[in-house]
Short mmCIF file of C-alpha atoms in Angstrom, two decimals:
data_model
loop_
_atom_site.label_atom_id
_atom_site.label_comp_id
_atom_site.label_asym_id
_atom_site.label_seq_id
_atom_site.Cartn_x
_atom_site.Cartn_y
_atom_site.Cartn_z
CA MET A 176 15.78 -7.69 27.31
CA PHE A 177 14.92 -3.22 25.20
CA ALA A 178 12.93 -2.22 27.37
CA LYS A 179 8.92 -2.18 27.27
CA LYS A 180 8.81 1.08 29.29
CA SER A 181 6.93 3.23 26.99
CA PRO A 182 6.77 3.43 23.46
CA GLU A 183 9.56 5.53 22.35
CA TRP A 184 11.76 3.58 23.91
CA THR A 185 11.37 0.90 22.50
CA LEU A 186 14.46 -0.17 20.52
CA VAL A 187 16.95 2.40 22.84
CA PRO A 188 18.71 -0.42 25.23
CA SER A 189 18.03 0.40 28.38
CA SER A 190 20.34 -0.67 30.77
CA GLU A 191 24.92 -0.14 30.51
CA LYS A 192 24.26 -4.34 30.36
CA ASP A 193 22.47 -3.50 27.23
CA ILE A 194 24.49 -0.61 25.54
CA SER A 195 27.20 -3.31 25.87
CA GLU A 196 26.28 -6.23 24.16
CA VAL A 197 24.99 -3.59 21.82
CA ARG A 198 28.08 -1.49 20.95
CA GLU A 199 29.76 -5.55 21.56
CA ARG A 200 27.82 -6.39 19.13
CA CYS A 201 28.43 -3.74 16.75
CA ARG A 202 31.92 -3.64 16.52
CA ARG A 203 32.32 -6.96 15.39
CA LEU A 204 30.13 -5.37 12.72
CA VAL A 205 32.73 -2.56 12.01
CA GLN A 206 35.38 -5.21 12.15
CA ARG A 207 34.40 -7.76 9.59
CA ARG A 208 32.98 -5.26 7.38
CA ALA A 209 36.23 -2.89 6.93
CA ALA A 210 37.39 -6.58 6.14
CA VAL A 211 35.23 -6.92 3.11
CA SER A 212 36.45 -3.39 2.41
CA ALA A 213 40.60 -4.69 3.26
CA GLY A 214 39.67 -6.97 0.48
CA ILE A 215 37.86 -4.97 -1.66
CA SER A 216 41.82 -2.42 -1.25
CA ALA A 217 43.41 -4.85 -2.54
CA ILE A 218 42.60 -5.63 -6.47
CA PRO A 219 44.33 -3.86 -7.83
CA LEU A 220 41.01 -1.31 -9.67
CA PRO A 221 41.59 2.23 -9.63
CA GLY A 222 38.29 4.00 -7.43
CA LEU A 223 37.01 0.48 -7.11
CA ASP A 224 38.12 0.68 -2.62
CA VAL A 225 36.36 4.56 -2.89
CA VAL A 226 33.25 3.24 -3.84
CA THR A 227 33.82 0.86 -2.56
CA ASP A 228 34.61 2.02 1.16
CA LEU A 229 31.35 5.02 0.90
CA ARG A 230 29.09 2.28 0.10
CA LEU A 231 29.88 -0.18 2.82
CA PHE A 232 30.27 2.57 5.37
CA ALA A 233 26.89 4.46 4.84
CA THR A 234 25.29 0.50 5.68
CA LEU A 235 27.63 0.49 8.60
CA ILE A 236 26.43 3.57 10.21
CA ASP A 237 22.60 3.09 8.90
CA ASP A 238 23.16 -0.29 11.01
CA ILE A 239 24.62 0.79 13.65
CA ASN A 240 21.98 3.32 14.98
CA ARG A 241 19.55 1.04 14.36
CA GLU A 242 21.33 -1.57 17.11
CA PHE A 243 20.67 1.99 19.00
CA GLY A 244 18.05 2.55 18.45
CA LEU A 245 19.00 6.55 16.72
CA THR A 246 17.95 6.40 13.51
CA PRO A 247 16.51 9.54 12.63
CA GLU A 248 13.02 7.17 12.34
CA GLN A 249 13.78 6.39 16.03
CA VAL A 250 14.24 9.75 17.22
CA GLY A 251 12.17 11.16 15.61
CA LYS A 252 9.37 9.30 17.36
CA LEU A 253 10.10 10.43 21.43
CA GLN A 254 9.19 12.46 23.38
CA PRO A 255 10.27 16.31 22.40
CA GLN A 256 12.53 16.96 25.09
CA ILE A 257 13.99 13.39 24.88
CA LYS A 258 14.76 13.89 21.79
CA ILE A 259 16.03 17.54 22.51
CA ARG A 260 18.67 16.00 25.01
CA ALA A 261 19.34 13.19 22.21
CA TYR A 262 20.73 15.65 19.96
CA GLU A 263 22.72 17.77 22.78
CA ALA A 264 24.39 14.81 23.87
CA ALA A 265 25.29 13.07 20.05
CA ILE A 266 26.86 17.12 19.61
CA SER A 267 28.39 16.82 23.39
CA VAL A 268 30.22 13.52 22.69
CA GLY A 269 31.18 14.43 18.83
CA GLY A 270 28.59 12.31 16.80
CA THR A 271 28.00 13.78 13.60
CA MET A 272 26.51 10.61 12.28
CA VAL A 273 24.09 10.08 15.50
CA GLY A 274 20.24 10.38 14.74
CA ARG A 275 20.50 11.62 11.06
CA TYR A 276 20.32 11.05 7.98
CA VAL A 277 23.60 9.34 6.07
CA THR A 278 24.84 10.76 3.27
CA ARG A 279 27.18 10.91 0.60
CA GLU A 280 28.29 13.85 1.38
CA VAL A 281 28.68 13.59 4.68
CA ILE A 282 30.47 10.77 4.86
CA LEU A 283 32.47 11.75 2.60
CA ARG A 284 33.63 15.03 4.80
CA LEU A 285 34.11 11.71 7.13
CA LEU A 286 36.44 9.85 4.86
CA GLN A 287 38.46 13.41 4.32
CA ARG A 288 39.15 13.72 8.53
CA SER A 289 40.69 11.09 6.78
CA ALA A 290 42.70 12.12 3.70
CA GLY A 291 46.21 11.63 4.37
CA LYS A 292 45.13 7.44 4.89
CA LEU A 293 43.84 7.42 2.43
CA VAL A 294 46.50 9.67 0.15
CA THR A 295 48.48 6.59 1.72
CA LYS A 296 46.60 4.45 0.58
CA GLN A 297 46.36 5.15 -3.10
CA VAL A 298 50.12 6.07 -2.84
CA THR A 299 50.39 2.17 -2.42
CA ARG A 300 49.23 0.54 -4.78
CA PHE A 301 51.35 1.11 -7.42
CA VAL A 302 53.88 -1.18 -5.52
CA PRO A 303 52.97 -4.40 -6.32
CA LEU A 304 51.86 -6.60 -3.81
CA ALA A 305 53.03 -5.79 -1.50
CA GLY A 306 51.38 -1.94 -2.28
CA GLN A 307 48.41 -3.64 -2.82
CA ALA A 308 48.18 -5.52 1.37
CA ALA A 309 49.63 -1.78 2.78
CA SER A 310 46.84 -0.43 0.72
CA ALA A 311 44.19 -3.24 1.98
CA ALA A 312 46.06 -2.96 6.24
CA ILE A 313 45.65 1.25 6.32
CA GLY A 314 42.44 1.15 4.49
CA PHE A 315 40.88 -2.17 7.15
CA PHE A 316 42.34 -0.01 10.43
CA ALA A 317 41.14 3.76 8.77
CA PHE A 318 37.26 1.42 7.89
CA ARG A 319 37.82 0.27 11.26
CA GLN A 320 39.03 3.90 13.75
CA ILE A 321 36.35 5.37 11.68
CA GLY A 322 33.71 3.26 12.67
CA TYR A 323 34.11 2.73 16.34
CA GLN A 324 34.05 5.48 16.98
CA HIS A 325 30.87 6.25 15.94
CA VAL A 326 30.13 2.82 18.42
CA ASP A 327 31.26 4.91 20.83
CA ALA A 328 29.41 8.37 20.11
CA CYS A 329 26.45 6.59 19.63
CA ALA A 330 27.29 3.50 23.49
CA ALA A 331 27.54 7.57 24.82
CA VAL A 332 24.13 8.85 23.39
CA ALA A 333 22.17 5.56 24.91
CA ARG A 334 23.94 5.88 27.91
CA ALA A 335 23.20 10.09 28.76
CA LEU A 336 19.59 9.10 27.68
CA MET A 337 19.68 6.43 29.35
CA THR A 338 20.60 8.31 32.60
CA SER A 339 17.92 11.23 31.68
CA LYS A 340 14.77 8.67 32.06
CA ALA A 341 16.16 7.83 35.10
#
C-alpha cells in the first residue's frame, strides 16, 4: 500500500489511490472526533467543551499527520530537498499544522479563527435544551470543518511530494 522504495518514503502515501484511501480514513476519524466533541458540548458544564476540544483536536492533528507521513519526525527523516518541498507545499496550501509540532498555542490560534462560532456556541448554552442542542451542532460542524481542512492540506502536501518524487 505504501512505497518502500527508499527509507525516507516508507510512510508517505505513494500513489493517488493511497492518498485517497488515507484521506477518506482521516475524514472518518474527523467525523468520529467531531461527534465526541458535540456530545461533550451538550453537557452543561462551562469550559468543559473548550478543554475537551483542545485535547481532541491536538490528538486529531497528530493522528492525521501520522497517517499521511507528515509528523515532524517523519518529515525530519526525508532527504533535505524533499523536506524543503514538503514545507513549501504545506505553506502553499495553508497547512499551518502539517509537519509541525501541535502545541496548545497553535490550536488556540486555529480555534480563534472560528471565534464567532465559538461565541455563538457558548451563548446558546444559556437556553435550556434547545441551546445545548444548538451548541452541540455548532461544535460538531466547526470541529469537522477545521479537521477536514487539515486533511485536505495533508493530502495536497502528499500529492506535491508524490509529483516532485516522480
